[in-house]
mmCIF file of C-alpha atoms in Angstrom:
data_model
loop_
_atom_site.group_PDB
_atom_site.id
_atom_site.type_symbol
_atom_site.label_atom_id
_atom_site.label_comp_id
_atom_site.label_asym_id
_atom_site.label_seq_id
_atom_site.Cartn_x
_atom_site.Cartn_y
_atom_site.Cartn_z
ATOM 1 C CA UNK J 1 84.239 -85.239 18.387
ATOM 2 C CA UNK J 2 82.328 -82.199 16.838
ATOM 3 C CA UNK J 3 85.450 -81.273 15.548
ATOM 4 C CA UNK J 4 86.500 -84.041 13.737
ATOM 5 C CA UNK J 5 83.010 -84.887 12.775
ATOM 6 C CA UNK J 6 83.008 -81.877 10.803
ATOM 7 C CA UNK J 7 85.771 -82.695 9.190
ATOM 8 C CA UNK J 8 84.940 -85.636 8.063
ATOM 9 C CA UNK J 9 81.837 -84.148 6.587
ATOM 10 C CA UNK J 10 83.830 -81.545 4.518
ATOM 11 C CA UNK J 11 86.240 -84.473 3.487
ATOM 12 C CA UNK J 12 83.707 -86.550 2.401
ATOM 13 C CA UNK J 13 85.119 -89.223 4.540
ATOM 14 C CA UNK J 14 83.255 -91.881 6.661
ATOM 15 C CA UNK J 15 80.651 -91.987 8.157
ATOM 16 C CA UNK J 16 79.461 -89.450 5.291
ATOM 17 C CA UNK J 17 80.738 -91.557 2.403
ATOM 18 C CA UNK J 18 81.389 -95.191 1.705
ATOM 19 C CA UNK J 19 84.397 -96.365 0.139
ATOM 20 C CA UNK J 20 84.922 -99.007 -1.699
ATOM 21 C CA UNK J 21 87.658 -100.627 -3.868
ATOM 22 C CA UNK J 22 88.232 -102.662 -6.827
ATOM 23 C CA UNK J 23 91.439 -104.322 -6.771
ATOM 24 C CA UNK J 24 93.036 -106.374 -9.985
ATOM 25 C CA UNK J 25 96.010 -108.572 -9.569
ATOM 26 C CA UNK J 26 98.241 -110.377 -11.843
ATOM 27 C CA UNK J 27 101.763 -111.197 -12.986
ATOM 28 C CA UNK J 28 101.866 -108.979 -16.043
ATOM 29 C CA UNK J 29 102.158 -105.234 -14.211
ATOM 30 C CA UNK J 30 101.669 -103.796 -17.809
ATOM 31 C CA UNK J 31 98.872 -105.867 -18.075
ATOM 32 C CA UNK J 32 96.989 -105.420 -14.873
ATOM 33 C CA UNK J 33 97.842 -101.386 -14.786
ATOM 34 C CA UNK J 34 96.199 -101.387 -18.154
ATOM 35 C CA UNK J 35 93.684 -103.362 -17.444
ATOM 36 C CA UNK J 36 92.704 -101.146 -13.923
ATOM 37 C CA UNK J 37 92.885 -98.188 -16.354
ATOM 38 C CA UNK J 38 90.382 -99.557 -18.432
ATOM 39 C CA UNK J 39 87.907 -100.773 -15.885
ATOM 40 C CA UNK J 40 87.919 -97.356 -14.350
ATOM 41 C CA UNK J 41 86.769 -95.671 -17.519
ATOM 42 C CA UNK J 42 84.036 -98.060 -17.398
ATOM 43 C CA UNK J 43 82.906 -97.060 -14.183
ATOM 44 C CA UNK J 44 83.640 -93.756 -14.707
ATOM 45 C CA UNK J 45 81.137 -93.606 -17.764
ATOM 46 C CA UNK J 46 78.667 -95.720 -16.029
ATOM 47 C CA UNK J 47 78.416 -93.022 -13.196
ATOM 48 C CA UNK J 48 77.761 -90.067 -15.360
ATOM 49 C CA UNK J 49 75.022 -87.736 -13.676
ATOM 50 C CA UNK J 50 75.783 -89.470 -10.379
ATOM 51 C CA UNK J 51 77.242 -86.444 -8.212
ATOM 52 C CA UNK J 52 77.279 -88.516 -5.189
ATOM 53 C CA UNK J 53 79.321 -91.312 -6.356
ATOM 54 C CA UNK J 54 83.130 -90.314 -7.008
ATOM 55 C CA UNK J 55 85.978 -92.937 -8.644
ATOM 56 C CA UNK J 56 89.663 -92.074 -7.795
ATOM 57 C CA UNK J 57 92.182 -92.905 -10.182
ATOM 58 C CA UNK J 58 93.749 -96.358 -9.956
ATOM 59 C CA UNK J 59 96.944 -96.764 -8.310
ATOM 60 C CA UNK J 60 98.754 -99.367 -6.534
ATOM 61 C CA UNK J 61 97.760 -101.228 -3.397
ATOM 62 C CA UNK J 62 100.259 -100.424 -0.459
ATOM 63 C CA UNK J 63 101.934 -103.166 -1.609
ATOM 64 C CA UNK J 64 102.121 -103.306 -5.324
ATOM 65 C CA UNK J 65 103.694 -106.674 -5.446
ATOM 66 C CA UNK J 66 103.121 -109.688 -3.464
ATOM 67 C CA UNK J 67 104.100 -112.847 -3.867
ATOM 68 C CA UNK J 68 104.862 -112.577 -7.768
ATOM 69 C CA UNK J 69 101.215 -110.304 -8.235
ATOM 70 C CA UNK J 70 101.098 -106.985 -9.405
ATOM 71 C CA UNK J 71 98.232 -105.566 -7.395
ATOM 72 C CA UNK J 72 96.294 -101.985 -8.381
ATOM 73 C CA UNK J 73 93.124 -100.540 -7.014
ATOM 74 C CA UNK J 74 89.963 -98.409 -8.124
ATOM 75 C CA UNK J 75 88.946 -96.057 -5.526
ATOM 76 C CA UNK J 76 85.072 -95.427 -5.431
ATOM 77 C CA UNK J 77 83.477 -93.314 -3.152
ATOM 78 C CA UNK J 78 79.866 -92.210 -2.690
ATOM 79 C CA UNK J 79 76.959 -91.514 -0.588
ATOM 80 C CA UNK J 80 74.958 -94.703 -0.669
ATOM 81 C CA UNK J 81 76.958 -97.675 -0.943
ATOM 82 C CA UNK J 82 74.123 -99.886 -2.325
ATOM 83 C CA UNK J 83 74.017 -97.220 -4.966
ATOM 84 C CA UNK J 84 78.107 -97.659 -5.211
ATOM 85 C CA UNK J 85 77.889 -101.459 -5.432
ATOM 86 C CA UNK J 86 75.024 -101.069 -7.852
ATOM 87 C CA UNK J 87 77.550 -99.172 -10.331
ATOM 88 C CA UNK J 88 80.166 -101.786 -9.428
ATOM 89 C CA UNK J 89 77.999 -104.788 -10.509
ATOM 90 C CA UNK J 90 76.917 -103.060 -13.496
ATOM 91 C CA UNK J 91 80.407 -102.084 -14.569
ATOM 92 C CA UNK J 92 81.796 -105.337 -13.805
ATOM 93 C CA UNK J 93 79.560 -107.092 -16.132
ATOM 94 C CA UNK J 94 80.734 -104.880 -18.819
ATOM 95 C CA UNK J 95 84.301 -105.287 -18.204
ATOM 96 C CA UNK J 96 85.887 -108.453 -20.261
ATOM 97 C CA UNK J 97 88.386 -109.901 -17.034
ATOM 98 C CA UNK J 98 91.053 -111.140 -18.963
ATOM 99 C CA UNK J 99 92.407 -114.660 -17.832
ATOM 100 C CA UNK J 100 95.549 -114.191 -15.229
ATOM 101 C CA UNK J 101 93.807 -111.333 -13.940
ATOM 102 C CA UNK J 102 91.972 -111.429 -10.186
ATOM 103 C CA UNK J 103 89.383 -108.917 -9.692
ATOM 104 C CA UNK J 104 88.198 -108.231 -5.962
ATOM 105 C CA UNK J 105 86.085 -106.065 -4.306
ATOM 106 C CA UNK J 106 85.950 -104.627 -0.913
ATOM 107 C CA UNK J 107 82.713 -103.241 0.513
ATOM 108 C CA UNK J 108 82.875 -100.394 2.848
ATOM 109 C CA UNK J 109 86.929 -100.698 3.030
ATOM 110 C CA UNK J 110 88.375 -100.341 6.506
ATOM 111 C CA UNK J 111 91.708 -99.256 4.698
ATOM 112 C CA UNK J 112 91.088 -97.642 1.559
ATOM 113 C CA UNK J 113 94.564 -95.256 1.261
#
């Protein structure tokens, strides 16, 4: 246990930081790749002089297609995850969700690689 526990604190893994993800879906892969893009500037500008809170690059889910829907993911990481959802909400409401798109959000993601 004290083993991986320390890990996990160098890692910045759980139980030391929360992740959470954003993912967007649609049937337009251009579309929803550009459109994860440009929600993750958002947050990423949002977050400035947050040290604690860290947004990975968007990629796809594990599976990038279902059932006809292109499916890509934000990565966001931090500390405090009221402080994480915080940034979310706020970035969310700046982000104009084009119709066709699906935006969810998972809170303190079981899988989040």
């Amino acid at each position: 246990y004290k083993k991986e526990i320390e890990q996990r604190r160098s890692l910045d893994l759980p139980p030391y930081y929360h992740f959470n993800y954003i993912a967007l879906r649609g049937k337009n892969k251009k579309r929803v790749i550009d459109k994860a893009k440009e929600l993750s500037q958002i947050i990423k500008k949002m977050k400035r002089g947050k040290r604690h809170i860290k947004v990975i690059e968007t990629h796809p889910l594990d599976v990038s297609k279902l059932r006809d829907y292109y499916r890509q993911k934000i990565i966001i990481k931090g500390k405090d995850s009221k402080a994480v959802k915080k940034l979310v909400d706020k970035s969310l409401k700046y982000f104009k969700k084009p119709s066709g798109i699906i935006v969810t959000l998972d809170i303190d993601a079981v899988e989040y690689f």
